[in-house]
Coordinates of N, CA, C and O in Angstrom, one line a residue:
X163 N 3.5 3.3 12.9 CA 3.2 3.8 14.1 C 4.4 4.3 14.8 O 5.5 3.7 14.6
X164 N 4.3 5.2 15.7 CA 5.4 5.7 16.5 C 5.0 5.6 18.0 O 3.9 6.1 18.4
X165 N 5.8 5.0 18.8 CA 5.6 4.9 20.2 C 6.5 5.8 21.0 O 7.7 5.8 20.9
X166 N 5.8 6.7 21.8 CA 6.6 7.6 22.7 C 6.8 6.8 24.0 O 5.9 6.5 24.7
X167 N 8.1 6.5 24.2 CA 8.4 5.6 25.4 C 8.1 6.3 26.7 O 7.8 5.6 27.7
X168 N 8.1 7.6 26.8 CA 7.8 8.3 28.1 C 6.3 8.3 28.3 O 5.9 7.9 29.4
X169 N 5.6 8.8 27.4 CA 4.1 8.9 27.6 C 3.3 7.6 27.3 O 2.2 7.5 27.6
X170 N 4.0 6.7 26.6 CA 3.4 5.5 26.1 C 2.3 5.7 25.1 O 1.4 4.8 24.8
X171 N 2.2 6.9 24.5 CA 1.3 7.2 23.4 C 1.7 6.6 22.1 O 2.9 6.7 21.7
X172 N 0.8 6.1 21.3 CA 1.1 5.6 20.0 C 0.4 6.5 19.0 O -0.7 6.9 19.1
X173 N 1.2 6.9 17.9 CA 0.7 7.8 16.9 C 0.9 7.2 15.5 O 2.0 6.7 15.2
X174 N -0.1 7.3 14.7 CA 0.0 6.9 13.3 C 0.8 8.0 12.6 O 0.3 9.1 12.6
X175 N 1.9 7.6 11.9 CA 2.6 8.7 11.2 C 2.7 8.3 9.7 O 3.2 9.2 8.9
X176 N 2.3 7.2 9.3 CA 2.4 6.8 7.9 C 1.2 5.9 7.5 O 1.0 4.9 8.1
X177 N 0.4 6.4 6.6 CA -0.8 5.7 6.2 C -0.9 5.5 4.7 O 0.1 6.0 4.0
X178 N -1.9 5.0 4.2 CA -2.1 4.8 2.8 C -1.0 4.0 2.1 O -0.5 4.3 1.0
X179 N -0.6 2.9 2.8 CA 0.4 2.0 2.3 C -0.3 0.8 1.6 O -1.4 0.5 2.0
X180 N 0.4 0.3 0.7 CA -0.1 -0.8 -0.1 C 0.6 -2.1 0.2 O 1.6 -2.4 -0.3
X181 N 0.0 -2.9 1.1 CA 0.6 -4.1 1.6 C 2.0 -4.0 2.0 O 2.9 -4.6 1.5
X182 N 2.3 -3.1 3.1 CA 3.6 -3.0 3.5 C 4.2 -4.3 4.1 O 3.5 -5.0 4.8
X183 N 5.3 -4.7 3.6 CA 5.8 -6.0 3.9 C 7.3 -6.0 4.2 O 8.0 -6.9 3.8
X184 N 7.8 -4.9 4.7 CA 9.2 -4.8 5.1 C 9.6 -3.4 5.5 O 9.0 -2.4 4.9
X185 N 10.4 -3.2 6.5 CA 10.8 -1.9 6.9 C 12.3 -2.0 7.3 O 12.8 -3.0 7.8
X186 N 13.0 -0.9 7.0 CA 14.4 -0.8 7.4 C 14.8 0.6 7.6 O 14.4 1.5 6.9
X187 N 15.6 0.9 8.7 CA 16.0 2.2 9.0 C 17.1 2.5 7.9 O 18.0 1.8 7.7
X188 N 17.0 3.7 7.3 CA 18.0 4.2 6.4 C 19.2 4.6 7.1 O 19.2 5.0 8.3
X189 N 20.4 4.5 6.5 CA 21.6 4.8 7.1 C 21.7 6.3 7.5 O 22.5 6.6 8.4
X190 N 20.9 7.2 6.9 CA 20.9 8.6 7.3 C 20.4 8.8 8.7 O 20.6 9.9 9.3
X191 N 19.7 7.8 9.3 CA 19.1 8.0 10.6 C 17.9 8.9 10.7 O 17.4 9.2 11.7
X192 N 17.5 9.4 9.5 CA 16.4 10.4 9.4 C 15.2 9.8 8.7 O 14.1 10.5 8.6
X193 N 15.3 8.6 8.1 CA 14.2 8.1 7.3 C 14.2 6.5 7.4 O 15.1 5.9 7.9
X194 N 13.1 6.0 7.0 CA 12.9 4.5 6.9 C 12.5 4.2 5.5 O 11.9 5.0 4.8
X195 N 12.8 3.0 5.1 CA 12.4 2.4 3.8 C 11.3 1.4 4.1 O 11.4 0.6 5.1
X196 N 10.2 1.4 3.3 CA 9.1 0.5 3.5 C 8.8 -0.2 2.1 O 8.6 0.6 1.1
X197 N 8.8 -1.5 2.1 CA 8.4 -2.1 0.8 C 6.9 -2.2 0.7 O 6.3 -2.6 1.7
X198 N 6.4 -1.9 -0.4 CA 4.9 -2.0 -0.7 C 4.7 -3.1 -1.7 O 4.8 -2.9 -2.9
X199 N 4.5 -4.3 -1.2 CA 4.4 -5.5 -2.0 C 3.4 -5.4 -3.2 O 3.7 -5.8 -4.3
X200 N 2.2 -4.9 -2.9 CA 1.2 -5.0 -3.9 C 1.3 -4.0 -5.1 O 0.6 -4.1 -6.1
X201 N 2.2 -3.0 -4.9 CA 2.4 -2.1 -6.1 C 3.9 -2.0 -6.5 O 4.3 -1.1 -7.1
X202 N 4.6 -3.1 -6.1 CA 6.0 -3.3 -6.6 C 7.0 -2.1 -6.4 O 7.7 -1.8 -7.3
X203 N 6.9 -1.6 -5.2 CA 7.9 -0.5 -4.9 C 8.3 -0.4 -3.5 O 7.8 -1.1 -2.6
X204 N 9.3 0.4 -3.3 CA 9.9 0.7 -1.9 C 9.8 2.2 -1.8 O 10.2 3.0 -2.7
X205 N 9.2 2.7 -0.7 CA 9.2 4.1 -0.4 C 10.1 4.5 0.7 O 10.6 3.7 1.5
X206 N 10.4 5.8 0.8 CA 11.3 6.3 1.8 C 10.5 7.4 2.6 O 9.9 8.3 2.0
X207 N 10.3 7.2 3.9 CA 9.6 8.2 4.7 C 10.6 8.8 5.7 O 11.3 8.1 6.4
X208 N 10.6 10.2 5.7 CA 11.4 10.9 6.6 C 10.7 11.2 7.9 O 9.7 11.9 7.9
X209 N 11.3 10.8 9.0 CA 10.7 11.0 10.3 C 11.4 12.1 11.1 O 10.9 12.5 12.2
X210 N 12.5 12.6 10.6 CA 13.1 13.8 11.2 C 14.0 14.5 10.1 O 14.1 14.0 9.0
X211 N 14.5 15.6 10.5 CA 15.3 16.4 9.5 C 14.5 17.4 8.7 O 13.3 17.6 9.0
X212 N 15.1 17.9 7.7 CA 14.5 19.0 6.9 C 13.3 18.5 6.1 O 12.5 19.2 5.7
X213 N 13.3 17.2 5.8 CA 12.2 16.6 5.0 C 11.2 15.9 5.9 O 10.3 15.1 5.4
X214 N 11.2 16.1 7.2 CA 10.3 15.4 8.1 C 8.9 15.4 7.7 O 8.4 16.4 7.3
X215 N 8.2 14.2 7.8 CA 6.8 14.1 7.4 C 6.6 13.9 5.9 O 5.4 13.7 5.5
X216 N 7.6 13.8 5.1 CA 7.4 13.6 3.7 C 7.8 12.1 3.3 O 8.6 11.5 4.0
X217 N 7.2 11.7 2.2 CA 7.6 10.4 1.7 C 7.9 10.5 0.2 O 7.4 11.4 -0.5
X218 N 8.7 9.6 -0.3 CA 9.0 9.6 -1.8 C 9.3 8.2 -2.2 O 9.6 7.3 -1.4
X219 N 9.2 8.0 -3.5 CA 9.4 6.7 -4.0 C 10.9 6.5 -4.0 O 11.7 7.3 -4.5
X220 N 11.4 5.4 -3.4 CA 12.8 5.1 -3.4 C 13.2 4.2 -4.6 O 14.3 4.4 -5.2
X221 N 12.4 3.2 -4.9 CA 12.6 2.4 -6.0 C 11.2 1.8 -6.4 O 10.5 1.4 -5.5
X222 N 10.9 1.7 -7.7 CA 9.6 1.1 -8.1 C 9.7 0.3 -9.4 O 10.8 0.2 -10.0
X223 N 8.6 -0.2 -9.8 CA 8.5 -1.1 -10.9 C 9.4 -2.3 -10.9 O 10.1 -2.7 -11.8
X224 N 9.4 -3.0 -9.7 CA 10.1 -4.2 -9.5 C 9.6 -5.3 -10.5 O 8.5 -5.3 -10.9
X225 N 10.5 -6.2 -10.8 CA 10.1 -7.3 -11.7 C 9.2 -8.3 -10.9 O 8.6 -9.2 -11.6
X226 N 9.0 -8.2 -9.7 CA 8.2 -9.0 -8.9 C 7.8 -8.3 -7.6 O 7.9 -7.1 -7.5
X227 N 7.3 -9.1 -6.6 CA 6.8 -8.5 -5.4 C 7.9 -8.3 -4.4 O 8.5 -9.2 -3.9
X228 N 8.2 -7.0 -4.0 CA 9.3 -6.8 -3.0 C 8.8 -7.2 -1.7 O 7.8 -6.8 -1.1
X229 N 9.6 -8.1 -1.1 CA 9.2 -8.8 0.2 C 10.3 -8.7 1.2 O 11.2 -9.5 1.2
X230 N 10.3 -7.6 2.0 CA 11.3 -7.4 3.0 C 12.5 -6.6 2.5 O 12.7 -6.5 1.3
X231 N 13.2 -6.0 3.5 CA 14.4 -5.2 3.2 C 15.4 -5.5 4.2 O 15.1 -5.8 5.4
X232 N 16.7 -5.3 3.8 CA 17.8 -5.5 4.8 C 19.0 -4.7 4.3 O 19.2 -4.6 3.1
X233 N 19.6 -4.0 5.2 CA 20.9 -3.3 4.9 C 21.9 -4.3 4.3 O 22.1 -5.4 4.8
X234 N 22.6 -3.8 3.3 CA 23.7 -4.6 2.7 C 25.0 -4.2 3.3 O 25.2 -3.0 3.5
X235 N 25.9 -5.1 3.5 CA 27.2 -4.7 4.0 C 27.9 -3.9 2.9 O 27.8 -4.2 1.7
X236 N 28.6 -2.9 3.3 CA 29.2 -2.0 2.3 C 28.3 -1.0 1.6 O 28.8 -0.3 0.7
X237 N 27.1 -0.9 2.1 CA 26.2 0.1 1.5 C 25.0 -0.5 0.7 O 25.1 -1.6 0.2
X238 N 24.0 0.3 0.6 CA 22.8 -0.2 -0.1 C 21.9 -1.1 0.7 O 22.1 -1.2 1.9
X239 N 20.9 -1.7 0.0 CA 19.9 -2.5 0.7 C 19.6 -3.7 -0.2 O 19.5 -3.6 -1.4
X240 N 19.3 -4.8 0.5 CA 18.8 -6.0 -0.2 C 17.3 -6.0 -0.1 O 16.7 -5.7 0.9
X241 N 16.7 -6.3 -1.2 CA 15.2 -6.5 -1.3 C 14.9 -7.9 -1.8 O 15.4 -8.3 -2.9
X242 N 14.2 -8.7 -1.1 CA 13.9 -10.1 -1.5 C 12.7 -10.0 -2.5 O 11.8 -9.2 -2.3
X243 N 12.8 -10.7 -3.6 CA 11.7 -10.8 -4.5 C 11.4 -12.3 -4.7 O 12.0 -13.0 -5.6
X244 N 10.4 -12.8 -4.0 CA 10.1 -14.3 -4.0 C 9.4 -14.8 -5.2 O 9.3 -16.0 -5.5
X245 N 8.7 -13.8 -5.9 CA 7.9 -14.2 -7.0 C 7.8 -13.1 -8.1 O 7.9 -12.0 -7.8
X246 N 7.7 -13.6 -9.4 CA 7.5 -12.6 -10.5 C 6.2 -12.0 -10.4 O 5.3 -12.4 -9.7
X247 N 6.0 -10.9 -11.2 CA 4.7 -10.3 -11.3 C 3.7 -11.2 -11.8 O 4.0 -12.2 -12.5
X248 N 2.4 -11.0 -11.4 CA 1.3 -11.8 -11.7 C 0.4 -11.0 -12.7 O -0.2 -10.0 -12.2
X249 N 0.3 -11.4 -13.9 CA -0.5 -10.6 -14.9 C -2.0 -10.4 -14.5 O -2.5 -9.3 -14.7
X250 N -2.6 -11.4 -13.9 CA -4.0 -11.3 -13.5 C -4.1 -10.2 -12.4 O -5.0 -9.4 -12.4
X251 N -3.1 -10.3 -11.5 CA -3.1 -9.3 -10.4 C -2.9 -7.9 -10.9 O -3.5 -6.9 -10.5
X252 N -2.0 -7.7 -11.9 CA -1.7 -6.4 -12.5 C -3.0 -5.8 -13.2 O -3.3 -4.7 -13.0
X253 N -3.8 -6.7 -13.8 CA -5.0 -6.2 -14.5 C -6.0 -5.8 -13.4 O -6.6 -4.7 -13.5
X254 N -6.1 -6.6 -12.3 CA -7.0 -6.2 -11.2 C -6.7 -4.9 -10.6 O -7.5 -4.1 -10.3
X255 N -5.4 -4.6 -10.5 CA -4.9 -3.3 -9.8 C -5.3 -2.1 -10.7 O -5.2 -1.0 -10.1
X256 N -5.6 -2.3 -11.9 CA -6.0 -1.2 -12.8 C -7.4 -0.7 -12.4 O -7.8 0.4 -12.8
X257 N -8.1 -1.4 -11.6 CA -9.5 -1.1 -11.2 C -9.5 -1.0 -9.6 O -9.9 -1.9 -8.9
X258 N -9.1 0.2 -9.1 CA -9.0 0.3 -7.7 C -10.3 0.0 -6.9 O -10.2 -0.5 -5.8
X259 N -11.4 0.4 -7.4 CA -12.7 0.1 -6.7 C -12.9 -1.4 -6.5 O -13.2 -1.9 -5.4
X260 N -12.7 -2.1 -7.6 CA -12.8 -3.6 -7.5 C -11.8 -4.2 -6.6 O -12.2 -5.0 -5.7
X261 N -10.6 -3.8 -6.7 CA -9.5 -4.4 -5.8 C -9.8 -4.0 -4.4 O -9.5 -4.8 -3.5
X262 N -10.3 -2.8 -4.1 CA -10.6 -2.4 -2.8 C -11.7 -3.3 -2.2 O -11.6 -3.7 -1.0
X263 N -12.8 -3.6 -2.9 CA -13.9 -4.4 -2.5 C -13.3 -5.8 -2.2 O -13.6 -6.4 -1.2
X264 N -12.5 -6.3 -3.1 CA -12.0 -7.7 -3.0 C -11.1 -7.8 -1.7 O -11.2 -8.7 -0.9
X265 N -10.3 -6.7 -1.5 CA -9.4 -6.8 -0.3 C -10.2 -6.7 1.0 O -9.7 -7.2 2.0
X266 N -11.4 -6.2 1.0 CA -12.3 -6.2 2.2 C -13.0 -7.5 2.4 O -13.3 -7.8 3.5
X267 N -13.2 -8.2 1.3 CA -13.9 -9.5 1.4 C -13.0 -10.7 1.6 O -13.5 -11.7 2.2
X268 N -11.8 -10.6 1.2 CA -10.9 -11.7 1.3 C -9.7 -11.4 2.2 O -9.2 -10.3 2.2
X269 N -9.4 -12.3 3.1 CA -8.3 -12.1 4.1 C -7.0 -11.8 3.4 O -6.7 -12.3 2.3
X270 N -6.2 -10.9 4.0 CA -4.9 -10.5 3.4 C -4.0 -11.6 3.1 O -3.3 -11.7 2.0
X271 N -3.9 -12.6 3.9 CA -3.1 -13.8 3.7 C -3.5 -14.6 2.5 O -2.7 -15.1 1.7
X272 N -4.8 -14.7 2.3 CA -5.3 -15.4 1.1 C -5.0 -14.6 -0.1 O -4.5 -15.2 -1.1
X273 N -5.2 -13.3 -0.1 CA -4.8 -12.5 -1.3 C -3.4 -12.6 -1.6 O -3.0 -12.7 -2.8
X274 N -2.5 -12.6 -0.6 CA -1.1 -12.8 -0.8 C -0.8 -14.1 -1.5 O 0.0 -14.1 -2.4
X275 N -1.4 -15.2 -1.0 CA -1.2 -16.5 -1.6 C -1.7 -16.5 -3.1 O -1.0 -17.2 -3.9
X276 N -2.8 -15.9 -3.3 CA -3.3 -15.9 -4.7 C -2.4 -15.1 -5.6 O -2.1 -15.5 -6.7
X277 N -1.9 -13.9 -5.1 CA -1.1 -13.0 -6.0 C 0.3 -13.5 -6.2 O 0.8 -13.3 -7.3
X278 N 0.9 -14.2 -5.3 CA 2.2 -14.7 -5.4 C 2.2 -16.0 -6.1 O 1.6 -17.0 -5.6
X279 N 2.7 -16.1 -7.3 CA 2.8 -17.3 -8.0 C 4.1 -17.9 -7.8 O 5.1 -17.5 -8.4
X280 N 4.2 -18.9 -7.0 CA 5.5 -19.5 -6.6 C 6.0 -20.5 -7.7 O 5.3 -21.4 -8.1
X281 N 7.2 -20.3 -8.2 CA 7.8 -21.2 -9.1 C 9.0 -21.9 -8.4 O 9.7 -22.7 -9.1
X282 N 9.2 -21.6 -7.2 CA 10.3 -22.2 -6.5 C 11.6 -21.4 -6.7 O 12.6 -21.7 -6.3
X283 N 11.4 -20.3 -7.4 CA 12.6 -19.4 -7.7 C 12.3 -18.0 -7.2 O 11.1 -17.6 -7.1
X284 N 13.3 -17.3 -6.9 CA 13.2 -15.9 -6.5 C 14.5 -15.2 -6.7 O 15.4 -15.8 -7.3
X285 N 14.6 -14.0 -6.3 CA 15.9 -13.3 -6.4 C 16.0 -12.2 -5.4 O 15.0 -11.9 -4.7
X286 N 17.2 -11.7 -5.2 CA 17.5 -10.6 -4.3 C 18.0 -9.5 -5.1 O 18.9 -9.6 -6.0
X287 N 17.4 -8.3 -4.9 CA 17.8 -7.1 -5.6 C 18.6 -6.2 -4.7 O 18.1 -5.9 -3.6
X288 N 19.7 -5.7 -5.1 CA 20.5 -4.8 -4.3 C 20.3 -3.4 -4.8 O 20.6 -3.1 -6.0
X289 N 19.8 -2.6 -3.9 CA 19.6 -1.1 -4.2 C 20.7 -0.3 -3.6 O 21.2 -0.7 -2.6
X290 N 21.0 0.8 -4.2 CA 22.0 1.7 -3.7 C 21.4 2.5 -2.6 O 20.3 2.4 -2.2
X291 N 22.2 3.4 -2.0 CA 21.8 4.3 -0.9 C 20.7 5.2 -1.3 O 19.9 5.6 -0.4
X292 N 20.6 5.5 -2.6 CA 19.5 6.4 -3.0 C 18.5 5.7 -3.9 O 17.8 6.4 -4.7
X293 N 18.4 4.4 -3.8 CA 17.4 3.7 -4.6 C 18.0 3.0 -5.8 O 19.2 3.0 -6.0

């Protein structure tokens, strides 16, 4: 969403996200990065400049669930990955109709807990300025 501070109007500018679970302003000042936990990727959305209104995949096919983003000192971005991929979850995602129905019936927090298999281990992935 975008909030116009003068008019106080709120506008939806990015939809069709898959469990967005992290956002960070890109160093270019024209785009944001958004982690999409449920499909193992980070997208880049341009909110100004020559690419305004477009989005692209910044990094995908993570080894686990990308959970939050943070700028790294010296360039790039850190992405937390608290859990490895879940094979049962991967199979379910091959059937969008089934997964859509399940997501409407089960609370998002419960789905998150089911899909994330905690082993007490995780990792941080450092991405470059361009993914």
